[in-house]
CSV table of C-alpha atoms in Angstrom, one decimal:
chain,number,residue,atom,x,y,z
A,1,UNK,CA,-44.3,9.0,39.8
A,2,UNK,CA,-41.8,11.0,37.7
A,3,UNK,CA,-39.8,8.7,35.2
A,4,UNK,CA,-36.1,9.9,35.0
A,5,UNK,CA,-34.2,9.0,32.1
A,6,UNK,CA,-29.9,8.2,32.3
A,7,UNK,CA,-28.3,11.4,30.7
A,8,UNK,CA,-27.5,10.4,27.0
A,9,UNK,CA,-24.0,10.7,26.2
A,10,UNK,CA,-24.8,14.3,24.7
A,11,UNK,CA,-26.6,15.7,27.4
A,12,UNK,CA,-23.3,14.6,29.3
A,13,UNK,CA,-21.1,16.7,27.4
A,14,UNK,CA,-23.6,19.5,27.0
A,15,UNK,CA,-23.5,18.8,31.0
A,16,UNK,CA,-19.7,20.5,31.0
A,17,UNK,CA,-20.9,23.8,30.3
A,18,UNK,CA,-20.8,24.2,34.3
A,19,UNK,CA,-17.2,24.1,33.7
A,20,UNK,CA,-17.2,26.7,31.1
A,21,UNK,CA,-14.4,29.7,31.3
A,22,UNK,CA,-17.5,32.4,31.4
A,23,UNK,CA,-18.2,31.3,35.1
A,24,UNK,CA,-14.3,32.2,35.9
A,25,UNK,CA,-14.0,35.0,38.2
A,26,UNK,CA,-12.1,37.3,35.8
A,27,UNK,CA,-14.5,36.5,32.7
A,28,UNK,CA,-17.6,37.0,35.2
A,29,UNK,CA,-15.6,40.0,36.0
A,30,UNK,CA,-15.1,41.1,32.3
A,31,UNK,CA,-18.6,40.9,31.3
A,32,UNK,CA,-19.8,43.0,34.2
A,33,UNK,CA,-17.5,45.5,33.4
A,34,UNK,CA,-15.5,45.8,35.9
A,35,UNK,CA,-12.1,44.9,34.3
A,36,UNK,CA,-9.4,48.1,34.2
A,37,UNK,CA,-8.0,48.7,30.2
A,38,UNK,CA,-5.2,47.4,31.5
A,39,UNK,CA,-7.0,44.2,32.6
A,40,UNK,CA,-8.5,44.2,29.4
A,41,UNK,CA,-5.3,44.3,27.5
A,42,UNK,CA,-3.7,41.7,29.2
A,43,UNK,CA,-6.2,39.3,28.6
A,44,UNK,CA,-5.9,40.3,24.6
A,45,UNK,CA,-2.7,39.8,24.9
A,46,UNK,CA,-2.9,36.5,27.0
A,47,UNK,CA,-5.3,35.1,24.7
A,48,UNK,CA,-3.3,36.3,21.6
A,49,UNK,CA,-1.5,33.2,22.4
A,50,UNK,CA,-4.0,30.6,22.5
A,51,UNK,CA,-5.2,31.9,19.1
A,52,UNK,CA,-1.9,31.4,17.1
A,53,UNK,CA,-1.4,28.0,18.4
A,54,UNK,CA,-5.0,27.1,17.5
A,55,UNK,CA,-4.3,26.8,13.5
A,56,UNK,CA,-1.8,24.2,14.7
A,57,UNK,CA,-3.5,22.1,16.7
A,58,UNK,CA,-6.2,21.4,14.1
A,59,UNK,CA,-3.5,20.6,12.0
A,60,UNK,CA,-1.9,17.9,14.2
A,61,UNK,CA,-5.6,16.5,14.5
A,62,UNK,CA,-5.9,16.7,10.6
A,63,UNK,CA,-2.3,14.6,10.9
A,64,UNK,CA,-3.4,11.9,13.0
A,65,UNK,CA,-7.1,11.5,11.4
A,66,UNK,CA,-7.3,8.8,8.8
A,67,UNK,CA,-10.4,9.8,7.3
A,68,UNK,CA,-10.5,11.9,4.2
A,69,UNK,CA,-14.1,13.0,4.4
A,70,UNK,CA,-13.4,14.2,8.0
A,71,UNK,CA,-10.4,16.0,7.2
A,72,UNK,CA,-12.3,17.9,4.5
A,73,UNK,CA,-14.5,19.8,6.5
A,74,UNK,CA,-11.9,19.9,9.3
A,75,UNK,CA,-9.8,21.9,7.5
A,76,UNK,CA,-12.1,25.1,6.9
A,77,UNK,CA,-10.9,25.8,10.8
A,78,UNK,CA,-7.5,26.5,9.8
A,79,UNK,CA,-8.7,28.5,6.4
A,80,UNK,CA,-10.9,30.8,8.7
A,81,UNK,CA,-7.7,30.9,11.5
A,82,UNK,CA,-4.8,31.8,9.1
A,83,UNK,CA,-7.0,33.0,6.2
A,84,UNK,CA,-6.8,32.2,3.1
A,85,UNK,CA,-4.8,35.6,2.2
A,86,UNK,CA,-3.0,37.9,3.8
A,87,UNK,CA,-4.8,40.0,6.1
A,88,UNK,CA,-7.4,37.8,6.8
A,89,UNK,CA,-8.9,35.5,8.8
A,90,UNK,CA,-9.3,34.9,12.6
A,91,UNK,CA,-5.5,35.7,13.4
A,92,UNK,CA,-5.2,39.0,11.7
A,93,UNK,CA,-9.3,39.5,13.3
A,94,UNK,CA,-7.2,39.4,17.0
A,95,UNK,CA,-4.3,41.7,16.0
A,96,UNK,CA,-7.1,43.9,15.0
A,97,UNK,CA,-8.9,43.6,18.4
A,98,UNK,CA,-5.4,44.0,20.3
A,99,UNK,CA,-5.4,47.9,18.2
A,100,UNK,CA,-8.6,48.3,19.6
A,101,UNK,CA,-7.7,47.9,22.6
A,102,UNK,CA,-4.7,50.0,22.7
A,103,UNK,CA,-1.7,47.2,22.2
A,104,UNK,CA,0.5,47.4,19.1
A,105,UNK,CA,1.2,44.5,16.8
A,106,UNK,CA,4.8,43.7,17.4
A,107,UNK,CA,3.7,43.6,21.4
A,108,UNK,CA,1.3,41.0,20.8
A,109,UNK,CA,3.1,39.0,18.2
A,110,UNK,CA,6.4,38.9,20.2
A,111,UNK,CA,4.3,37.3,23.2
A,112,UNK,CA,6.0,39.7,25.8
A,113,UNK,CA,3.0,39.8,27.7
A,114,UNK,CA,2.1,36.0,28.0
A,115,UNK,CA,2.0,35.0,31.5
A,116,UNK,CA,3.6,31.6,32.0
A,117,UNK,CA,0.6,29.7,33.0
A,118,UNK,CA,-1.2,30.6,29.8
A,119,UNK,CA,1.8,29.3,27.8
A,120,UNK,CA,1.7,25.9,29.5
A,121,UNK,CA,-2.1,25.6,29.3
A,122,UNK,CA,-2.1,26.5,25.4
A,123,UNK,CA,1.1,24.0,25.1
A,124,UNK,CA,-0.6,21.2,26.8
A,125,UNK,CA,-3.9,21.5,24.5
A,126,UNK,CA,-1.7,21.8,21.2
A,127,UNK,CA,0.0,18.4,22.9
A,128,UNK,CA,-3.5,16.7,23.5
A,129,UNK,CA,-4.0,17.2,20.1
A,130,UNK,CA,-0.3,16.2,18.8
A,131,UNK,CA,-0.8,12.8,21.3
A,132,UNK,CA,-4.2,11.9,21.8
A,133,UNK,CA,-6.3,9.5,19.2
A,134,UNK,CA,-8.1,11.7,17.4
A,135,UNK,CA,-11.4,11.7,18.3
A,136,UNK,CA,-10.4,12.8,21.8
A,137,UNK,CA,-8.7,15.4,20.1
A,138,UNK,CA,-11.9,16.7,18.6
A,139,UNK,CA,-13.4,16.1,22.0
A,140,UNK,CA,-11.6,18.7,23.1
A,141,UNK,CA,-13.0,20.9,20.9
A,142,UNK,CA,-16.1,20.4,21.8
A,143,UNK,CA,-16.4,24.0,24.6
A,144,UNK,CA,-17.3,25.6,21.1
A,145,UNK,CA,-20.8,24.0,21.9
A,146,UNK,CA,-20.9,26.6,25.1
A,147,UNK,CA,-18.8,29.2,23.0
A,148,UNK,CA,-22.0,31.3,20.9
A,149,UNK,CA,-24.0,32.4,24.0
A,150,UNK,CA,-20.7,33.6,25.4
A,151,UNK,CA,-19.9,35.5,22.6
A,152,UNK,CA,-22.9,36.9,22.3
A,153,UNK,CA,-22.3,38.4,26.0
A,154,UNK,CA,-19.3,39.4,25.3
A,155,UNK,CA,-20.3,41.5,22.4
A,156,UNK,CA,-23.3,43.1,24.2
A,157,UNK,CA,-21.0,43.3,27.2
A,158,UNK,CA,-18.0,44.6,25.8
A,159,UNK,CA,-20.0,47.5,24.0
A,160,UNK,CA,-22.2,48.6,27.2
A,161,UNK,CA,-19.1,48.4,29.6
A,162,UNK,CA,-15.9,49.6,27.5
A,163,UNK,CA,-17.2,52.2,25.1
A,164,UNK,CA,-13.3,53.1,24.5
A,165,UNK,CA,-12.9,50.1,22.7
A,166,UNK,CA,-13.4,50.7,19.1
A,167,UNK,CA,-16.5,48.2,18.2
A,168,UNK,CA,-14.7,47.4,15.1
A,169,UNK,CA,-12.1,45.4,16.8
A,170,UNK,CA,-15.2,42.8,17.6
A,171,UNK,CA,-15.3,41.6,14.6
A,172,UNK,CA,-13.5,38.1,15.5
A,173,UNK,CA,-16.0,36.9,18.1
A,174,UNK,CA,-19.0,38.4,15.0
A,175,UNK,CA,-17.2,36.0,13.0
A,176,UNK,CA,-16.9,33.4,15.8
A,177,UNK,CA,-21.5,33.3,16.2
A,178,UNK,CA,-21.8,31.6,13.1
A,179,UNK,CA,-18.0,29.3,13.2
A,180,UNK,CA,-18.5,28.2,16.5
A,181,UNK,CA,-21.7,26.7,15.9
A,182,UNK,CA,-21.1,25.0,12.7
A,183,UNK,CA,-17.8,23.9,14.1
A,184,UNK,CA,-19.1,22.1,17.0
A,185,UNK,CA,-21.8,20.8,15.2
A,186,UNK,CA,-19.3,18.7,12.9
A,187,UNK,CA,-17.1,18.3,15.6
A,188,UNK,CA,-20.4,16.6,17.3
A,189,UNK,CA,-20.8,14.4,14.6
A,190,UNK,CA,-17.5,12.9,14.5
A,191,UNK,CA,-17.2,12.2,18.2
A,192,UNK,CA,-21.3,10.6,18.2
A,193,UNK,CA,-20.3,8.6,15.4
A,194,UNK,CA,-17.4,7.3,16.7
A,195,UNK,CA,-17.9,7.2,20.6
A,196,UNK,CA,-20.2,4.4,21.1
A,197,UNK,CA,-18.5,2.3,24.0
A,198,UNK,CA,-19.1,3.4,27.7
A,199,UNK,CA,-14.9,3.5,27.3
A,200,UNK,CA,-14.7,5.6,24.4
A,201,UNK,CA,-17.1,8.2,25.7
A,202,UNK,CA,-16.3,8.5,28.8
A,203,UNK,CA,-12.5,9.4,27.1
A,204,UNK,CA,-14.2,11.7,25.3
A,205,UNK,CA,-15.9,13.3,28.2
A,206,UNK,CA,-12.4,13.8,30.1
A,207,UNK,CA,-11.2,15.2,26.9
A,208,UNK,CA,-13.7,17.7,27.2
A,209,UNK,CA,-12.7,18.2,30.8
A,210,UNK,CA,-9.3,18.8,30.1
A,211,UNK,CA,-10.2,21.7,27.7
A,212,UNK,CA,-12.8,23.5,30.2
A,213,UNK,CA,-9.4,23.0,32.6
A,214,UNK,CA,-7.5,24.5,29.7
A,215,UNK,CA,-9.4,27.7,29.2
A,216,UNK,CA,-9.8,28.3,33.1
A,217,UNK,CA,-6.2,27.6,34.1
A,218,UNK,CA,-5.2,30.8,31.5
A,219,UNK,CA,-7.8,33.0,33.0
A,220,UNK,CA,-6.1,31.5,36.5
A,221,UNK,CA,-2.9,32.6,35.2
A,222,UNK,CA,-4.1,36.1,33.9
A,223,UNK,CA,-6.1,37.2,36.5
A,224,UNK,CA,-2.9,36.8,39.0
A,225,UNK,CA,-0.6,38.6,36.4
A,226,UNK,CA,-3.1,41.4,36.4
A,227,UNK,CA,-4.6,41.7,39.8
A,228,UNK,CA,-5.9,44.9,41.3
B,1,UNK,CA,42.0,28.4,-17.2
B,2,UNK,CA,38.6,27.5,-16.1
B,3,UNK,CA,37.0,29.1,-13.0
B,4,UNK,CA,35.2,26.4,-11.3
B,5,UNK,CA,32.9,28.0,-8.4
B,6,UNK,CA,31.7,25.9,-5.7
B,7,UNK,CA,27.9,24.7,-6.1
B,8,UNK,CA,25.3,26.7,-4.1
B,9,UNK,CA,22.9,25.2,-2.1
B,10,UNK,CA,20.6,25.1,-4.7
B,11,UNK,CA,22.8,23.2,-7.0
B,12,UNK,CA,23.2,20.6,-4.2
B,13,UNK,CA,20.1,20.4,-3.5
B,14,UNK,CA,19.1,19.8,-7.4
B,15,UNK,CA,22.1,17.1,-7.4
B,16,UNK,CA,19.9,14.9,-5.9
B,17,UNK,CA,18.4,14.1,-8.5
B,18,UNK,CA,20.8,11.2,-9.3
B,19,UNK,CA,19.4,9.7,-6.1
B,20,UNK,CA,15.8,10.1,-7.3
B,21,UNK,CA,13.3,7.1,-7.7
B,22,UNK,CA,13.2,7.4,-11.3
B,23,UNK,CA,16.5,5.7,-12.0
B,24,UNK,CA,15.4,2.4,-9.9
B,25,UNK,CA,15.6,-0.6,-12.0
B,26,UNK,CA,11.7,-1.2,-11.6
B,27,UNK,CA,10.7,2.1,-12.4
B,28,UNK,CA,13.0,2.0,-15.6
B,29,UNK,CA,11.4,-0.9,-16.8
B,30,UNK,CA,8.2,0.6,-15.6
B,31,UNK,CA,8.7,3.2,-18.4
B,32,UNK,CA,10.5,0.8,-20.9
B,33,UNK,CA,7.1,-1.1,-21.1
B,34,UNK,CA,8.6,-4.4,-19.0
B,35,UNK,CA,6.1,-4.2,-16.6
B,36,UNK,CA,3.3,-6.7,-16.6
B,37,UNK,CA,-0.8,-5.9,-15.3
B,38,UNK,CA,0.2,-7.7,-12.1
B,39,UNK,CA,3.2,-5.4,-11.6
B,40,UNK,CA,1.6,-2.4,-12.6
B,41,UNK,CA,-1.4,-3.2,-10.1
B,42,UNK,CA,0.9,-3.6,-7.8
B,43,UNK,CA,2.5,-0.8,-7.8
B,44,UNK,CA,-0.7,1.0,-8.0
B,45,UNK,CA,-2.4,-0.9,-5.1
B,46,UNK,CA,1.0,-0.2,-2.7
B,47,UNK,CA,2.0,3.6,-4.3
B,48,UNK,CA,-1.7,4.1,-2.9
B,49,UNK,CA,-0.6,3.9,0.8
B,50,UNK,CA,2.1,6.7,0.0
B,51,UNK,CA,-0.9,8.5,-1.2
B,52,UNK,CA,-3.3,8.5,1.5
B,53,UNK,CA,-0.3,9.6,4.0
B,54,UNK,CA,0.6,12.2,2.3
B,55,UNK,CA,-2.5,15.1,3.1
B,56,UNK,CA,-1.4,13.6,7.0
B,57,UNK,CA,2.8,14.0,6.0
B,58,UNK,CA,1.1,17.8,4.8
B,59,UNK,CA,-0.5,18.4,8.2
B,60,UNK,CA,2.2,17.1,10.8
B,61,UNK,CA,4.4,20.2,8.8
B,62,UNK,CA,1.3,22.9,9.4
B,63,UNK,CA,1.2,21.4,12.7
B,64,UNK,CA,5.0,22.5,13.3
B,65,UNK,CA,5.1,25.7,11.4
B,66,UNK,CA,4.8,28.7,13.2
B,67,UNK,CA,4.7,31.1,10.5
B,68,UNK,CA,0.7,31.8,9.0
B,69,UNK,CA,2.0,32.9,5.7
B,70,UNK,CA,3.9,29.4,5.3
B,71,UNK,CA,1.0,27.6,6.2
B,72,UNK,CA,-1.6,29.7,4.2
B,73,UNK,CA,0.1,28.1,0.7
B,74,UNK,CA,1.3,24.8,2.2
B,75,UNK,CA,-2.7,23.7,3.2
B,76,UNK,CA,-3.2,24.3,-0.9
B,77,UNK,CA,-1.0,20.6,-0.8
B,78,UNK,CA,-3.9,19.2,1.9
B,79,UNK,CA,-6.6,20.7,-0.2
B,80,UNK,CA,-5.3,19.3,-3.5
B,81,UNK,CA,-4.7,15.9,-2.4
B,82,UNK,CA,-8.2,15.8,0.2
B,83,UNK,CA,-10.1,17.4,-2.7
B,84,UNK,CA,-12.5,20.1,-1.7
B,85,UNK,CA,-15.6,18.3,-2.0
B,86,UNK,CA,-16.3,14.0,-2.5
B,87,UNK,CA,-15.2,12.8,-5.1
B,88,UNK,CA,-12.5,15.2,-5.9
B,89,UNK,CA,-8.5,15.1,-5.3
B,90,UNK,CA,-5.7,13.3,-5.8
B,91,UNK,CA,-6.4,10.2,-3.4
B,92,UNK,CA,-10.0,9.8,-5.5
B,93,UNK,CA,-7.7,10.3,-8.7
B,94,UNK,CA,-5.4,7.4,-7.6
B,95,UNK,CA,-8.2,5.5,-7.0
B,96,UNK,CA,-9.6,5.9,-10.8
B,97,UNK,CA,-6.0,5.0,-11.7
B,98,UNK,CA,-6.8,1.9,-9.5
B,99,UNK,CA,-9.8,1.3,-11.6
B,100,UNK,CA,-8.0,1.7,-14.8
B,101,UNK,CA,-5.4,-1.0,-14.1
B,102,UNK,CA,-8.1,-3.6,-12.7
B,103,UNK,CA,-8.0,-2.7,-9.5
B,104,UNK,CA,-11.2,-2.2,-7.1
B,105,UNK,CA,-11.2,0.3,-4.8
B,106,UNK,CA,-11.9,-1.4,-2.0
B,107,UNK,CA,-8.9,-3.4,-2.6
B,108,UNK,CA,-7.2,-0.6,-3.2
B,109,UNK,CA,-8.3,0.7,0.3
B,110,UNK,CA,-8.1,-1.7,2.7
B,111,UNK,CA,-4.1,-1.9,2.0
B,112,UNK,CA,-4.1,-6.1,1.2
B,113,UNK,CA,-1.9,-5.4,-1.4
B,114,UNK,CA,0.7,-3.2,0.7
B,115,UNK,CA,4.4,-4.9,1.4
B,116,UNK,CA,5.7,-4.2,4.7
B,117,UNK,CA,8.2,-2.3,3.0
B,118,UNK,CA,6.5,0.4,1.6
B,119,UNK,CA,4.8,0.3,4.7
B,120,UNK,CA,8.0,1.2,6.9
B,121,UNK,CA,8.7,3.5,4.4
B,122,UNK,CA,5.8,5.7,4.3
B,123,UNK,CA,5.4,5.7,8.0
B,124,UNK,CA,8.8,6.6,8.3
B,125,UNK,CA,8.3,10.0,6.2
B,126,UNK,CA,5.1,10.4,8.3
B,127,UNK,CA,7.1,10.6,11.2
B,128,UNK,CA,10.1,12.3,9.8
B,129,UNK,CA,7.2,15.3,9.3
B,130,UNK,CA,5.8,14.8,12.9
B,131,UNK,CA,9.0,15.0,14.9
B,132,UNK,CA,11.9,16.4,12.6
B,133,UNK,CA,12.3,20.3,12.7
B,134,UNK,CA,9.9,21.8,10.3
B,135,UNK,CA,12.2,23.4,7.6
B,136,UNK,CA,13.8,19.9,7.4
B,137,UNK,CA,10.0,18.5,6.4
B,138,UNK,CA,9.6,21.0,3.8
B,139,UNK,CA,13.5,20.2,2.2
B,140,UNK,CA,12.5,16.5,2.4
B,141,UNK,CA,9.5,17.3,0.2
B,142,UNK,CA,11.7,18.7,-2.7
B,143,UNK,CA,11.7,15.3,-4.6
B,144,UNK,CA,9.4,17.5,-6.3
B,145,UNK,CA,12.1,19.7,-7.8
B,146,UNK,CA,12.5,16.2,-9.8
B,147,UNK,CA,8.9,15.2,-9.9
B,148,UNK,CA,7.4,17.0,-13.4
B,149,UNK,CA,10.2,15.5,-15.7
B,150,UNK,CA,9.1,12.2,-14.3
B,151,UNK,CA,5.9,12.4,-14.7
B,152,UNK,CA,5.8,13.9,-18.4
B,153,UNK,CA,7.8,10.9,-19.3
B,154,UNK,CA,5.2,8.3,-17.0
B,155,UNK,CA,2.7,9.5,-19.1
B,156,UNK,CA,4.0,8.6,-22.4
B,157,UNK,CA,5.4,5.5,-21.7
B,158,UNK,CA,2.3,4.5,-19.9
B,159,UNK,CA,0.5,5.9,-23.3
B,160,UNK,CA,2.6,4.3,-25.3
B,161,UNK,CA,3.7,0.8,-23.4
B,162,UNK,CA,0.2,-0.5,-21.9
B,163,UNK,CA,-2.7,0.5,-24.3
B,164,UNK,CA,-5.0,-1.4,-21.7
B,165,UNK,CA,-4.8,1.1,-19.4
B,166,UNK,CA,-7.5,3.4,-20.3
B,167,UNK,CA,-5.8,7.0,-20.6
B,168,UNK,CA,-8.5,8.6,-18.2
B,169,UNK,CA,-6.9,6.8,-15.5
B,170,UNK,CA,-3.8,9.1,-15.9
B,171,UNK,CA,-5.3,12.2,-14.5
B,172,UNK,CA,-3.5,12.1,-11.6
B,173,UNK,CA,-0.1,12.2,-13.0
B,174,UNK,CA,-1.1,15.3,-15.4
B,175,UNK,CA,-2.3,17.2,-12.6
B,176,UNK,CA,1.2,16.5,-10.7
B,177,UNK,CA,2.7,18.2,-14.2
B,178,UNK,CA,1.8,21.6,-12.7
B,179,UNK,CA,0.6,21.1,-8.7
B,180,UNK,CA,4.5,19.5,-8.4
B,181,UNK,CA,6.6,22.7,-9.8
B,182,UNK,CA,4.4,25.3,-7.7
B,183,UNK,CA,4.7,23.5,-4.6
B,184,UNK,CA,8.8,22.9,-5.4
B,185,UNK,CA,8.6,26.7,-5.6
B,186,UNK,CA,7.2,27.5,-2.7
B,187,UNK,CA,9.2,24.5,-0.8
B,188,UNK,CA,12.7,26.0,-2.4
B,189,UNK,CA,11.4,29.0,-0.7
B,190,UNK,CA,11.3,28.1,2.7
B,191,UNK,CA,14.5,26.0,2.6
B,192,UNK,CA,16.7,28.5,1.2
B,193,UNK,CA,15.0,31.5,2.9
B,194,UNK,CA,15.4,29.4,6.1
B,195,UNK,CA,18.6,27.6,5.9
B,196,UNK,CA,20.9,30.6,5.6
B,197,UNK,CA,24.6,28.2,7.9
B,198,UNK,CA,26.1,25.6,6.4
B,199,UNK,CA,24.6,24.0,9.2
B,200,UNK,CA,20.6,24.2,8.6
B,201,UNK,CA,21.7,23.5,4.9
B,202,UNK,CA,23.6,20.1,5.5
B,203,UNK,CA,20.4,19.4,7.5
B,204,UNK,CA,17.8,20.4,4.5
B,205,UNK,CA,20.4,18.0,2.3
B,206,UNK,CA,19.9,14.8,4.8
B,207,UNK,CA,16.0,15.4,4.7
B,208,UNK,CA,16.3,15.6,0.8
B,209,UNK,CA,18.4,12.5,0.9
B,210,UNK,CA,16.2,10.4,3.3
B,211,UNK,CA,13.5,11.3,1.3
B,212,UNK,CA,14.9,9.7,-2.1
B,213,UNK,CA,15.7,7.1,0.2
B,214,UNK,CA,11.8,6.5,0.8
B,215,UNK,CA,10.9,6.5,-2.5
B,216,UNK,CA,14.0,4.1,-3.2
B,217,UNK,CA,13.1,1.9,-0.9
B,218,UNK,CA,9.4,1.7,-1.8
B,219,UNK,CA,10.5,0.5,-5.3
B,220,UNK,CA,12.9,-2.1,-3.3
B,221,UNK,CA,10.1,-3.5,-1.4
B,222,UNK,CA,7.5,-3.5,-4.7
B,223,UNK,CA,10.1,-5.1,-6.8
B,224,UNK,CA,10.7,-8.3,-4.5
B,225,UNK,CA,7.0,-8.7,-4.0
B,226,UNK,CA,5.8,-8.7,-7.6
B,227,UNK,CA,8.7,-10.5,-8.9
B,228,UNK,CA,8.8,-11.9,-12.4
């Protein structure tokens, strides 16, 4: 007789990584190496999008938490995103990859390649975070738990499969092994702490959803604007 | 013949002044020493919940503002106020002010002391910061233009006018003597930088004005409820 214990309410969320962006098509795709530079570009491009509205939406959950001691370590996100000078931090890091890759600054700043769906995915997570109670905001952030291993494949991938990319345009998801991590890690603090109705973590749980239905929908949208 | 010239923006935005708290009839007796401890707590215990909004007032703007170089000086605001680690920062300073006028901090902290007046008024700014265009957050944050002459002149009469307060307590208002001019800088800025028509500039003016009239009305609302 085998005794089966109820998920926990971690192993639930851990659970989501079935819903993960690296089991999309196009990132399955991408780390096979089987994505055109052109492909390749438009999903730097694409992404370039999610990763200047992602300073903002910590800030709005920074506005809506109450807790000083929770905003404290919150707010290293948006130090590592903007950086604390010019020319730094996880922004400038994706410019950098974007040169790499063969796309000039002013192309990626002035969005011109953004595919609509990615726009409307990115706006509806800064929104969540703008709207939501605050610890479904962090929730949400809570895919950084699957984020490392991906990285890690990405690196490895994106080094075996596109030699033409110059490897120092990496360095954000280098930088992203040892963020993500401790990132989630807090992030899985605040939401155990404060989740501890059935109600609460089940909201947390569809706030987790949402996000793995973020990341998906913009490879959705990019893989159409770039097919074959 | 004199040659009057028109006042520039700046000028009408320093005009303000006139319209700052500082001329309230509580706060001049504040600094004329007419206060007694149960005003002063009073105004400590309910000047605290315009405190603790204010790092969440600081994030709604990062939230809004699209520009990384903006945000990469405005977070400073966040990080001064939060503190960087326990302990530190200008909502643990208020609280030692707490202390030094006889006030505990948990009464300090669970808002007992708060009129619904200072209430509306502090949520109102938060919310002027969360919805209003961002420029027109930063203007309404250039009470600070006004702030340093204020608080030279708090901490004498609060030296000189109530002994009982041990001078420790003050540290709050002598780090305000330099945080306050730098972050008017950077404010004055972005509003002038920003607000080029007579349009964005008449806005920038309301925002100033509104925000005066928060402070204004904070005073209104601590007068009636600590009466003599």
């Amino acid at each position: 007789m085998t005794i089966t214990e109820a998920p926990t309410f971690v192993d639930e969320l851990r659970a989501h990584s079935r819903r993960y962006h690296d089991q999309h098509p196009f990132h399955v795709r991408m780390n096979a190496g089987r994505l055109s530079r052109r492909q390749i570009q438009g999903w730097v491009a694409n992404r370039y999008y999610y990763q200047e509205n992602i300073p903002r939406k910590d800030a709005a959950i920074l506005a809506n938490c109450p807790d000083p001691a929770v905003r404290r370590r919150w707010i290293r996100r948006i130090l590592d995103h903007d950086g604390e000078a010019e020319g730094q931090g996880g922004i400038e890091a994706w410019f950098r990859l974007g040169e790499a890759v063969g796309l000039t600054r002013e192309e990626v700043r002035d969005e011109r390649h953004v595919a609509p769906g990615v726009r409307f995915a990115v706006d509806a997570y800064v929104t969540f975070a703008r709207t939501k109670p605050w610890v479904d905001a962090v929730a949400s952030s809570l895919t950084e738990l699957f984020a490392p291993d991906l990285m890690a494949e990405r690196i490895a991938a994106f080094e075996s499969h596109y030699p033409w990319i110059d490897q120092a345009g990496l360095a954000y998801f280098r930088a992203r092994l040892f963020q993500a991590p401790r990132d989630a890690e807090h992030a899985l603090e605040v939401v155990t702490e404060h989740c501890r109705s059935r109600e609460s973590q089940d909201a947390a749980l569809a706030a987790l959803s949402f996000k793995c239905d973020v990341l998906w929908s913009m490879l959705d949208a990019i893989d159409r604007a770039y097919a074959d």
